[in-house]
Short mmCIF file of C-alpha atoms and ligand atoms in Angstrom, two decimals:
data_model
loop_
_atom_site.label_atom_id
_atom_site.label_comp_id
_atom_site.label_asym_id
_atom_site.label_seq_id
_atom_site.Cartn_x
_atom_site.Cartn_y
_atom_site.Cartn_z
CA UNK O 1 -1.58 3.64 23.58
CA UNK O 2 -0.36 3.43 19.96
CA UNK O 3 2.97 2.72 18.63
CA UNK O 4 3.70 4.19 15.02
CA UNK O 5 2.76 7.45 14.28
CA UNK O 6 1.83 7.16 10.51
CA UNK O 7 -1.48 6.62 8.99
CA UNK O 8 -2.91 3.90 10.43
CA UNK O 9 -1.70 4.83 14.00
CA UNK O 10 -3.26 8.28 13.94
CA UNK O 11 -6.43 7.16 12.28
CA UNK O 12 -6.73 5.32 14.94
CA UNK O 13 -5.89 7.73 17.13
CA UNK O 14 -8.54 9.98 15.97
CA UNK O 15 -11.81 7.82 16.34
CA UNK O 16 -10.45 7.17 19.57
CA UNK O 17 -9.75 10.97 20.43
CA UNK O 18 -12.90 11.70 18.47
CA UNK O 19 -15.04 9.91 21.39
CA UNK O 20 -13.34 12.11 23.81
CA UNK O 21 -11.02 9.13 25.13
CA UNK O 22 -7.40 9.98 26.04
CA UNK O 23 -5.07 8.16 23.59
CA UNK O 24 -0.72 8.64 23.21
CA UNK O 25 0.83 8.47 19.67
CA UNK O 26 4.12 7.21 20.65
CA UNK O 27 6.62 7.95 17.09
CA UNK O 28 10.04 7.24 17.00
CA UNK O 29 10.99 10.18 14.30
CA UNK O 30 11.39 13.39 15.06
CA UNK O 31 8.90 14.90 12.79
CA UNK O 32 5.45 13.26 11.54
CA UNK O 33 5.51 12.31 7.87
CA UNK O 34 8.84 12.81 7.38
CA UNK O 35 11.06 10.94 6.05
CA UNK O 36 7.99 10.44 3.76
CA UNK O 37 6.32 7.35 3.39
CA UNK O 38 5.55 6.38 0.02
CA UNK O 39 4.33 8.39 -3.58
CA UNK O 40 1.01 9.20 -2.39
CA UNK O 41 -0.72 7.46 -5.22
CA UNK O 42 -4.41 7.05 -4.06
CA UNK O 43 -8.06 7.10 -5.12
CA UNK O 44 -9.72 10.35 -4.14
CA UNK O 45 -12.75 7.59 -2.49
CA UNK O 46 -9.81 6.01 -0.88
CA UNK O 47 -9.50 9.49 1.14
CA UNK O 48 -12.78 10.28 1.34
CA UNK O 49 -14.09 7.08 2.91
CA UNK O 50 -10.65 7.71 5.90
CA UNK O 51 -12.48 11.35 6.10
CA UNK O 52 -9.70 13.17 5.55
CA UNK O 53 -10.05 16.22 3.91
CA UNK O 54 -7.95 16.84 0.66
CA UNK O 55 -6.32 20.20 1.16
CA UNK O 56 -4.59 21.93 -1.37
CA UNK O 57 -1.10 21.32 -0.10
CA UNK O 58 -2.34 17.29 -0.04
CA UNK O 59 -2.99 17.19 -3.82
CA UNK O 60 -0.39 17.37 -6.06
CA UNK O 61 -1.79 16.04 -9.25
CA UNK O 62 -4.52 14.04 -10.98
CA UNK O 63 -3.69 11.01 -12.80
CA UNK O 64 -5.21 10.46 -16.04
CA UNK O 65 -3.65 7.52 -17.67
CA UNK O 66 -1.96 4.95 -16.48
CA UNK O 67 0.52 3.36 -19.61
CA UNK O 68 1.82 -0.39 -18.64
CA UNK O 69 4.99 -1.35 -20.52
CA UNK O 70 5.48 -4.98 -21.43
CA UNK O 71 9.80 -6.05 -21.59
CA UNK O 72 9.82 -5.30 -24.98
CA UNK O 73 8.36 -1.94 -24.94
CA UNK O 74 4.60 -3.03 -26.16
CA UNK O 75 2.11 -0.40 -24.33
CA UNK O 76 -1.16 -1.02 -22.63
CA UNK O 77 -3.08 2.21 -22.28
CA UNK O 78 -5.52 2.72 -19.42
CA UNK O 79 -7.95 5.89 -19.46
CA UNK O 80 -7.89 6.44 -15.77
CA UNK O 81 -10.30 9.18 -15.44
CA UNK O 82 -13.32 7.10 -14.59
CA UNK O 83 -11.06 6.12 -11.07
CA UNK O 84 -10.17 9.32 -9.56
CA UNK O 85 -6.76 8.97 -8.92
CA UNK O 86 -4.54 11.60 -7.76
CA UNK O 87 -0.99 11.72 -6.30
CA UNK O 88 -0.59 13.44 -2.86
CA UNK O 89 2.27 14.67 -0.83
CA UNK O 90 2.52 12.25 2.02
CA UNK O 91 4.37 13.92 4.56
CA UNK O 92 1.39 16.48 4.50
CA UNK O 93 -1.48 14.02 4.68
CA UNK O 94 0.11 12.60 7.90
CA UNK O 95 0.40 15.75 9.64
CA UNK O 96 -3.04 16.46 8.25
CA UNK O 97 -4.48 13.03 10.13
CA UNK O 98 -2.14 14.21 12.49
CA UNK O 99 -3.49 17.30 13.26
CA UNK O 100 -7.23 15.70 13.25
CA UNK O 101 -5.97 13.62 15.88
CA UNK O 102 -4.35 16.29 17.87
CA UNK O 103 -7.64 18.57 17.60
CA UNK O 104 -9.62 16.01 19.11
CA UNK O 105 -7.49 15.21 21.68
CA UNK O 106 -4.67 12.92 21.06
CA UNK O 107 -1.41 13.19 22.28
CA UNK O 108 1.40 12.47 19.46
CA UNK O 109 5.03 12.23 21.09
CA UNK O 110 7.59 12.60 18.53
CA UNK O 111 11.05 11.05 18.97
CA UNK O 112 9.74 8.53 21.04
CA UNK O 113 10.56 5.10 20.12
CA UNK O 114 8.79 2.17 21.69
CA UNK O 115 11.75 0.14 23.15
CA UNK O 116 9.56 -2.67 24.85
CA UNK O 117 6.03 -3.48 24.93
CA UNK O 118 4.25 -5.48 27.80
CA UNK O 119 0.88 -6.87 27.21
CA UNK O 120 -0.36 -7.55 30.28
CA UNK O 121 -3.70 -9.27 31.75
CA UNK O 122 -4.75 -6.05 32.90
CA UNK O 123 -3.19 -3.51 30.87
CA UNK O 124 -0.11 -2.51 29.03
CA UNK O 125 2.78 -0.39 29.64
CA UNK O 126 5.46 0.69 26.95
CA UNK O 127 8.72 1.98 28.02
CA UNK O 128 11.70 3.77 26.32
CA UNK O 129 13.73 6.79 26.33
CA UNK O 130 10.85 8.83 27.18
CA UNK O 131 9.88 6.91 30.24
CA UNK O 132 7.67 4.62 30.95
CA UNK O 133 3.62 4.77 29.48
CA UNK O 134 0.55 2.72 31.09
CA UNK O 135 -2.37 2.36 29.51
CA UNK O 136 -5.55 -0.29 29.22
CA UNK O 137 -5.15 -1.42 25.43
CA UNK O 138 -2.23 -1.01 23.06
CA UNK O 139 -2.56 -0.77 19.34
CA UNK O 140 1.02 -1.44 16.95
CA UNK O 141 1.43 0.70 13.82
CA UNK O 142 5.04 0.01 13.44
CA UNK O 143 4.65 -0.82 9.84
CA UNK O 144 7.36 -3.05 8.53
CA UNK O 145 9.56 -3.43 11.15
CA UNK O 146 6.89 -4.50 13.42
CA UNK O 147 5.80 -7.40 10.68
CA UNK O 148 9.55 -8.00 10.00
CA UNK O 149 9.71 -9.86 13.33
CA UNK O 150 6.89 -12.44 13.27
CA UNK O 151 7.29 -12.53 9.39
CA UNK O 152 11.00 -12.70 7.65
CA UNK O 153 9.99 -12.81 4.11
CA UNK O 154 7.17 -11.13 1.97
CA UNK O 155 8.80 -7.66 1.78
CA UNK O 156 10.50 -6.47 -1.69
CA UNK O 157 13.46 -4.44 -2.00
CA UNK O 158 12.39 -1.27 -2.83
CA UNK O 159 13.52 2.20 -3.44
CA UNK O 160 12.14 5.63 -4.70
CA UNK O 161 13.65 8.71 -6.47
CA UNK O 162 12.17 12.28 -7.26
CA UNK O 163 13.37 13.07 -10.03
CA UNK O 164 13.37 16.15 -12.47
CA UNK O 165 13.12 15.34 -15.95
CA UNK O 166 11.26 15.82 -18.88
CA UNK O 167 10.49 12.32 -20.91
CA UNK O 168 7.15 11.97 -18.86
CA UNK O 169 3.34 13.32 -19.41
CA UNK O 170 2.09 15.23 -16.35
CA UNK O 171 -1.17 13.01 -16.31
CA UNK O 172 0.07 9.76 -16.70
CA UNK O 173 1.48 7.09 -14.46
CA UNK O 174 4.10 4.62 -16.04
CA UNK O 175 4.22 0.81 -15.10
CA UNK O 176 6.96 -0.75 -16.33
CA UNK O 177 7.41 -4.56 -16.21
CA UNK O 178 10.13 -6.79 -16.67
CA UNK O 179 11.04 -9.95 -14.47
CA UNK O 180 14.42 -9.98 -15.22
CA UNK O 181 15.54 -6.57 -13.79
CA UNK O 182 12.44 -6.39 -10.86
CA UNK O 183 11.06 -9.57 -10.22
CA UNK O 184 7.80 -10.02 -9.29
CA UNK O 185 7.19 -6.30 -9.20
CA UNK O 186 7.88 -3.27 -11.88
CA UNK O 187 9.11 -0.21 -12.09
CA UNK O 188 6.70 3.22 -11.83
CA UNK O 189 7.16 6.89 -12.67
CA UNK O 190 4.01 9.08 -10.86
CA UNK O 191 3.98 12.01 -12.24
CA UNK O 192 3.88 15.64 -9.49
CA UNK O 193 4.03 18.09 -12.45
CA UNK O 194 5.31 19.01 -15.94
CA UNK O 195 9.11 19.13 -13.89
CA UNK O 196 8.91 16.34 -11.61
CA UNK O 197 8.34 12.95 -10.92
CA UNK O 198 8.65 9.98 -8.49
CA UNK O 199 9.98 7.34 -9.79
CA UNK O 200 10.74 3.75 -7.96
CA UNK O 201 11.55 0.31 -8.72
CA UNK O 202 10.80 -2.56 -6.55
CA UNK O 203 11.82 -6.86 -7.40
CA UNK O 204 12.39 -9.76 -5.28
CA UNK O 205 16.08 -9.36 -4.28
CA UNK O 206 17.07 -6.23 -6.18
CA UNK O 207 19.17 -3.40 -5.62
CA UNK O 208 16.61 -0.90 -6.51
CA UNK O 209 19.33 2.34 -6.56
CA UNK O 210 21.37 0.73 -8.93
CA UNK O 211 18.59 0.17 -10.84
CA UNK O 212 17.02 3.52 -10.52
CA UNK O 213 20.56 5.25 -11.09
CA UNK O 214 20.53 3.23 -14.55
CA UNK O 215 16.77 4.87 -15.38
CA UNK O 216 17.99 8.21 -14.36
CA UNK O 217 21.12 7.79 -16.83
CA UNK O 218 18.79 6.42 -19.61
CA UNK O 219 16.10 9.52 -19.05
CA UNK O 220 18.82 12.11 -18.24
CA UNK O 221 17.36 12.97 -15.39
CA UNK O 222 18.05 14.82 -12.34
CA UNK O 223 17.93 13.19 -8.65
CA UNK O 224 16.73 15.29 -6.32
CA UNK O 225 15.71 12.91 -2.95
CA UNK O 226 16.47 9.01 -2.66
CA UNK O 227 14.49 6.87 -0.12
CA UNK O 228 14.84 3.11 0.41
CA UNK O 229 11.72 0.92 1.97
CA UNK O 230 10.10 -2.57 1.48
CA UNK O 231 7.03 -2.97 -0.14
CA UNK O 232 4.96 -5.40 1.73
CA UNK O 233 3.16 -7.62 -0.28
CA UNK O 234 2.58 -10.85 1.68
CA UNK O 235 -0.86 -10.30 2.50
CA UNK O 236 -2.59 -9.91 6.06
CA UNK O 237 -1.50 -12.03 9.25
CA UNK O 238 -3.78 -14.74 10.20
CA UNK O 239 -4.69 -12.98 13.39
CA UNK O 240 -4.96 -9.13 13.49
CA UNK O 241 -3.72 -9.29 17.43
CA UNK O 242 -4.52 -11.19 20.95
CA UNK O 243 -5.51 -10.10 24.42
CA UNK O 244 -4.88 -6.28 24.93
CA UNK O 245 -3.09 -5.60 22.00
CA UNK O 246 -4.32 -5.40 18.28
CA UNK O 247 -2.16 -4.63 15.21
CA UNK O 248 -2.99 -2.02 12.07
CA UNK O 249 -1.78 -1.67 9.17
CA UNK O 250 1.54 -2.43 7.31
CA UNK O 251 2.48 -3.93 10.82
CA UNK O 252 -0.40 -6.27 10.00
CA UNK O 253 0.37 -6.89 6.50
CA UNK O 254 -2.64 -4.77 5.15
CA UNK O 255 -1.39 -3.33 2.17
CA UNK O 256 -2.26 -4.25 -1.37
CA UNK O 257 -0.58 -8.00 -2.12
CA UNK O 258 -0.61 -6.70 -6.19
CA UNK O 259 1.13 -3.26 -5.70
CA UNK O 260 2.15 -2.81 -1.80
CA UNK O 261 -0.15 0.37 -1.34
CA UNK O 262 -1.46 0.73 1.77
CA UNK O 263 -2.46 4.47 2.47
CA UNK O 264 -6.36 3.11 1.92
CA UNK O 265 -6.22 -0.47 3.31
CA UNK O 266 -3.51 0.18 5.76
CA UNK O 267 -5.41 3.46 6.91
CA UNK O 268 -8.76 1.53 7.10
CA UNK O 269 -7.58 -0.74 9.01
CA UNK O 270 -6.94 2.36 11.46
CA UNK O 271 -9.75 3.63 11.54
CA UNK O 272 -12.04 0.47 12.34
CA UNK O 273 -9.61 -0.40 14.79
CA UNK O 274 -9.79 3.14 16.36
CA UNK O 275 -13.44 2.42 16.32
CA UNK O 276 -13.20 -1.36 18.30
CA UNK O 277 -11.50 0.32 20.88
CA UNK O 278 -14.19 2.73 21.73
CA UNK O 279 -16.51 0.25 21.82
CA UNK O 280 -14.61 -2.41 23.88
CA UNK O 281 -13.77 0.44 26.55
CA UNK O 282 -17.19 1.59 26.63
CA UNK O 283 -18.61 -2.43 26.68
CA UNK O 284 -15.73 -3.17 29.15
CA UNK O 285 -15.63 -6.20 26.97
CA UNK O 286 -12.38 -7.46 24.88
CA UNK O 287 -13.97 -9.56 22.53
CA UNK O 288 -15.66 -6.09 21.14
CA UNK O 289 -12.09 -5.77 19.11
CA UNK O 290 -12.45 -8.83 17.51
CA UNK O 291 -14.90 -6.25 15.40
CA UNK O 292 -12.37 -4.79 14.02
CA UNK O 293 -10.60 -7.58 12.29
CA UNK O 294 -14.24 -8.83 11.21
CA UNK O 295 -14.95 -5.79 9.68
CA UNK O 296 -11.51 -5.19 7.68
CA UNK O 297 -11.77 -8.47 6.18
CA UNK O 298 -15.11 -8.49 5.30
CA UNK O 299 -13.67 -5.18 3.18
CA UNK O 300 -10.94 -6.52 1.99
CA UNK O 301 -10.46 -10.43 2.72
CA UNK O 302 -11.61 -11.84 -0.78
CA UNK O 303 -10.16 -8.66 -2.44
CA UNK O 304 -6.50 -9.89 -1.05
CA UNK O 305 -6.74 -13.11 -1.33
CA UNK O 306 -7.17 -13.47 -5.13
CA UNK O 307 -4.28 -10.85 -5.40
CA UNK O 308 -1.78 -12.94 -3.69
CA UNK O 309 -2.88 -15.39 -6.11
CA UNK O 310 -1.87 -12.65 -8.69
CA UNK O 311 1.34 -12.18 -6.84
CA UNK O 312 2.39 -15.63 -6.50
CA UNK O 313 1.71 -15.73 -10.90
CA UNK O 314 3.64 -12.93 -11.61
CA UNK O 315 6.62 -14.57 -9.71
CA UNK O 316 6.11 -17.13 -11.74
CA UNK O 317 6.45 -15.74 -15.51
CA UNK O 318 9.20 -15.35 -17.58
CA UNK O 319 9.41 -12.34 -19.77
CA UNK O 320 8.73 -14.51 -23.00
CA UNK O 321 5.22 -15.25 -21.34
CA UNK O 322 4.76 -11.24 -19.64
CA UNK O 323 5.18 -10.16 -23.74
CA UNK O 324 2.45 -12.62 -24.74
CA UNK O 325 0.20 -11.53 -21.73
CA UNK O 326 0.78 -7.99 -22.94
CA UNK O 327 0.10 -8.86 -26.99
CA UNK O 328 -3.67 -10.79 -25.40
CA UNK O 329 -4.46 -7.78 -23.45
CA UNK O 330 -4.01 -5.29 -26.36
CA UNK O 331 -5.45 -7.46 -28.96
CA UNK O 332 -8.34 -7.85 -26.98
CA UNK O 333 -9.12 -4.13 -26.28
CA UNK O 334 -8.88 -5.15 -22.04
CA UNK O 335 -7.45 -1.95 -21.71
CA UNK O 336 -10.84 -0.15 -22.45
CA UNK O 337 -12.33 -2.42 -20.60
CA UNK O 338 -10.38 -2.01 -17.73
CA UNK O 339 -10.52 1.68 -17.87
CA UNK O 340 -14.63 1.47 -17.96
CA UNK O 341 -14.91 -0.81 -15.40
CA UNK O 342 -11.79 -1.19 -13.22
CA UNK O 343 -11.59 -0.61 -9.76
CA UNK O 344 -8.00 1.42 -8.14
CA UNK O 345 -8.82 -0.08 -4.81
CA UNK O 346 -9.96 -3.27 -5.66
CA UNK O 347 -8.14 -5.32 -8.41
CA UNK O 348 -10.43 -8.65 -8.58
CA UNK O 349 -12.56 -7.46 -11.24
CA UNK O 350 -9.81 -6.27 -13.37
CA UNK O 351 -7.66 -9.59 -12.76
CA UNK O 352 -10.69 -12.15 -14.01
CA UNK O 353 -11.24 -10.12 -17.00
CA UNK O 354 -7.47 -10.63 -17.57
CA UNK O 355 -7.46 -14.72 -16.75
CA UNK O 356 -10.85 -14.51 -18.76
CA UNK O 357 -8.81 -13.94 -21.82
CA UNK O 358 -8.50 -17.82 -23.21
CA UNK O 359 -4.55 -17.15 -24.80
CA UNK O 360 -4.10 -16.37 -21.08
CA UNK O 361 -5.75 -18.76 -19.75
CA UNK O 362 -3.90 -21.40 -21.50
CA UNK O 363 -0.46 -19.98 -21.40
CA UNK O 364 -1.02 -19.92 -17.55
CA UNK O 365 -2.19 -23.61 -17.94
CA UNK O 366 1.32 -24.32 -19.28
CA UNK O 367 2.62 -23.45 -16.14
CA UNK O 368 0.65 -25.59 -13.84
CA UNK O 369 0.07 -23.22 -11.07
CA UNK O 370 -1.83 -24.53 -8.38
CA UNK O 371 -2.84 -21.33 -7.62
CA UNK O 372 -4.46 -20.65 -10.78
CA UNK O 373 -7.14 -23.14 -10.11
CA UNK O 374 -8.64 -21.41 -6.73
CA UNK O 375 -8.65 -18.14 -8.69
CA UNK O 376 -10.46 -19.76 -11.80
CA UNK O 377 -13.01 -21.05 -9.52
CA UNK O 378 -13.45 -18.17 -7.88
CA UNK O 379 -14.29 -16.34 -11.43
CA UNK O 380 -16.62 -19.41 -12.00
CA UNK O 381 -18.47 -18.05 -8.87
CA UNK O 382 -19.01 -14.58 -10.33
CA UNK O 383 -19.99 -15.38 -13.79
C1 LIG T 401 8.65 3.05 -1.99
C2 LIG T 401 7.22 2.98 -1.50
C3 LIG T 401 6.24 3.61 -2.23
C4 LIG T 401 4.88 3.50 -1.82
N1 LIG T 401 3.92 4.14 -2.54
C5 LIG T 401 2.63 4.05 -2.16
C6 LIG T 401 1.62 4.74 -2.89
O1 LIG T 401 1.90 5.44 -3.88
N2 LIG T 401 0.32 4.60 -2.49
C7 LIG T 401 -0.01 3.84 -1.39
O2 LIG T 401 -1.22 3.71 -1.08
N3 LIG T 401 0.93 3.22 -0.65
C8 LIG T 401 2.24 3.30 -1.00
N4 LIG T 401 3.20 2.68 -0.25
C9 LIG T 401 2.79 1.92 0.96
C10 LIG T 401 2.52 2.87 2.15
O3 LIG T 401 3.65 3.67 2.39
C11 LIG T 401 2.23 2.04 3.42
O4 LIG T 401 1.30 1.04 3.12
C12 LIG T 401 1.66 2.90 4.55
O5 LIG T 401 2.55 3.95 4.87
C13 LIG T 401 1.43 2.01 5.77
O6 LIG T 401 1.08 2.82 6.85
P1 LIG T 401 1.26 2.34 8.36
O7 LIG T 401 0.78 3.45 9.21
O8 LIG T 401 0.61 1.02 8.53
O9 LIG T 401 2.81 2.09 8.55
P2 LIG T 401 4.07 3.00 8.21
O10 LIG T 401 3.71 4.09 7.28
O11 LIG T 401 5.15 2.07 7.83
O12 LIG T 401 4.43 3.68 9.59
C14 LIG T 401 4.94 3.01 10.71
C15 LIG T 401 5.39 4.08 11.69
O13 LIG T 401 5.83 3.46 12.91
C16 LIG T 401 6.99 4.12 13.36
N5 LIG T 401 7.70 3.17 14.22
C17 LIG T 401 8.30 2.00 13.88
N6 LIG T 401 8.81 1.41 14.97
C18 LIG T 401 8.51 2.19 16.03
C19 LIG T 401 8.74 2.08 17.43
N7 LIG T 401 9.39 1.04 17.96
N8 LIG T 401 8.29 3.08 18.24
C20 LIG T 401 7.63 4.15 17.72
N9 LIG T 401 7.38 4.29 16.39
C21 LIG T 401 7.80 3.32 15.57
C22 LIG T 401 7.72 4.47 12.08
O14 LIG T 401 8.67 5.51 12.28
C23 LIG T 401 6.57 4.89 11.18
O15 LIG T 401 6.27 6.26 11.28
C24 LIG T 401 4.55 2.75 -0.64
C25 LIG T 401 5.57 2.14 0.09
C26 LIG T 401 6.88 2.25 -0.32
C27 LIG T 401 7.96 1.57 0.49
#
């Protein structure tokens, strides 16, 4: 049984369907992907390696560029057409995984919320308004506001627009940093088409709508939807689940530590645990999920470490020291490099070339982090 009817909940719910096991989607709202998710901003590998096919009503652009703006207005261009990035429309790409789930099998329940949970020695039962649901192993998708509760901080406020307007370029995303309006975090504008954008703003105790209603008045722009969420950026929980039940996803604090995405990580985690199940029903063993955990942090363990360390540096820095970052960077042509070499899914690589900049390096040092020292050695490592 699976609580959470989003991406990783139906991925998982499709390996396990896939293996012709009977598996519920429980979902509190009424309709899958909607209210939508997030902006859909994801590497076409990303999708392919969560085999799920990229229709055209998925796909709503490709990115091209990606333009970084320092807090006083200095830009760092990166050529993005090496990464394959593209933007899709969420609420279809969950009722496409939806509908792969569905197809093989699973059953997805709508407008019904998970009211209590019990993890039992030998087996689980969920109750709420629509009754009462036994199964033999329960997996929670809940996203945040299953992580909320063994986890009160590592969320940003956060909050996204659509917007119509016409300052943008269709093919490029624009990152937008300054620690003074969105600590820690930025502001982006992802591009749909020549018309419209998404645009959102995220920053450690922010009200991101007044923020965004200030960008909409500076653009002249029109708002056409407003969504609220936190962006999750606290990195994984030590332990991915216990006994019967295992956790995916956002709910397990598997999206990106550097920019809260999560459709890839969040999704893989899905998937492999989809995959754990099978195997621990068909081994009749429960250690056979442990597999699952193994296996997402042998993907992505290293990858999220170094960018909490990231993170936790970003916090740290003042805009006088972001504009200096920004003036290294373009001096030393890392934006080509990045471009050439950089990785959407994985930011390690593109984070050592940055701390392998010395003016960085020693405008960090200024700061004494603590954390800069693990990540240094860890760049020792590779070199
Ligand atoms: C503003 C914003 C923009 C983002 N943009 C991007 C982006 O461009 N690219 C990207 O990769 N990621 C992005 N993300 C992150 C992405 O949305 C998440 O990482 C991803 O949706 C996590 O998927 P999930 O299935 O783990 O959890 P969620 O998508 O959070 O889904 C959890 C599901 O559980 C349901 N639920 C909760 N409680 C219960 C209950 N008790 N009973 C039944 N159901 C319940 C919820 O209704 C929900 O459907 C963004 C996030 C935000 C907030």
């Amino acid at each position: 049984m699976i609580a959470g009817g989003s991406v990783s909940g139906l991925l998982a719910a499709r390996e396990i369907s896939n293996r012709g096991l009977t598996v519920g989607v429980f979902e509190e709202d009424s309709e899958i992907g909607f209210p939508e998710k997030c902006d859909g901003l994801v590497s076409v590998k990303g999708v392919a390696d969560l085999q799920v096919p990229l229709d055209s009503n998925v796909v709503q652009n490709s990115v091209r560029r990606a333009l970084l703006y320092s807090p006083g207005g200095l830009c760092l261009e990166v050529n993005a057409t090496k990464q394959k990035v593209i933007v899709m429309n969420r609420k279809e790409f969950d009722r496409t995984v939806a509908d792969q789930a569905s197809k093989a099998g699973a059953i997805v329940r709508t407008g019904s919320r998970v009211q209590k949970r019990e993890i039992r020695g030998d087996g689980v039962i969920y109750q709420g308004k629509f009754g009462r649901a036994e199964g033999s192993l329960a997996i929670d998708a809940r996203g945040y506001s299953s992580l909320v509760s063994v986890r009160r901080r590592g969320a940003l406020q956060g909050g996204k627009y659509v917007l119509r307007g016409s300052w943008f370029d269709r093919d490029a995303v624009e990152l937008y940093f300054d620690n003074d309006a969105t600590p820690s975090f930025f502001k982006w504008v992802i591009p749909i088409n020549e018309e419209l954008a998404k645009v959102g703003a995220a920053g450690d105790g922010i009200n991101a709508f007044k923020l965004l209603d200030k960008f909409v008045q500076e653009k002249r722009a029109q708002v056409i939807s407003k969504v609220a969420g936190p962006i999750v950026t606290s990195g994984p929980l030590d332990r991915f689940g216990i006994g019967r039940e295992i956790i995916v996803g956002e709910a397990a604090g598997q999206t990106k530590p550097t920019t809260g995405g999560g459709i890839y990580s969040a999704g893989l985690g899905g998937l492999l645990a989809g995959r754990a199940v099978v195997n621990c029903l068909s081994t009749g063993e429960l250690s056979s999920l442990r597999e699952y955990e193994v296996g997402w942090r042998r993907v992505f363990g290293r990858e999220f470490r170094s960018s909490l360390v990231l993170r936790n540096i970003l916090g740290k820095l003042d805009n006088r020291r972001l504009e200096l970052i920004f003036k290294a960077a373009l001096d030393s042509g890392l934006g080509e490099e990045i471009a050439e070499k950089g990785d959407f899914d994985f930011h390690l690589g593109s984070l050592l070339r940055l701390l392998g900049l010395k003016r960085v390096t020693r405008l960090l040092g200024s700061l004494a982090l603590p954390d800069l020292t693990s990540i240094l050695r860890e760049k020792a490592k590779i070199a």
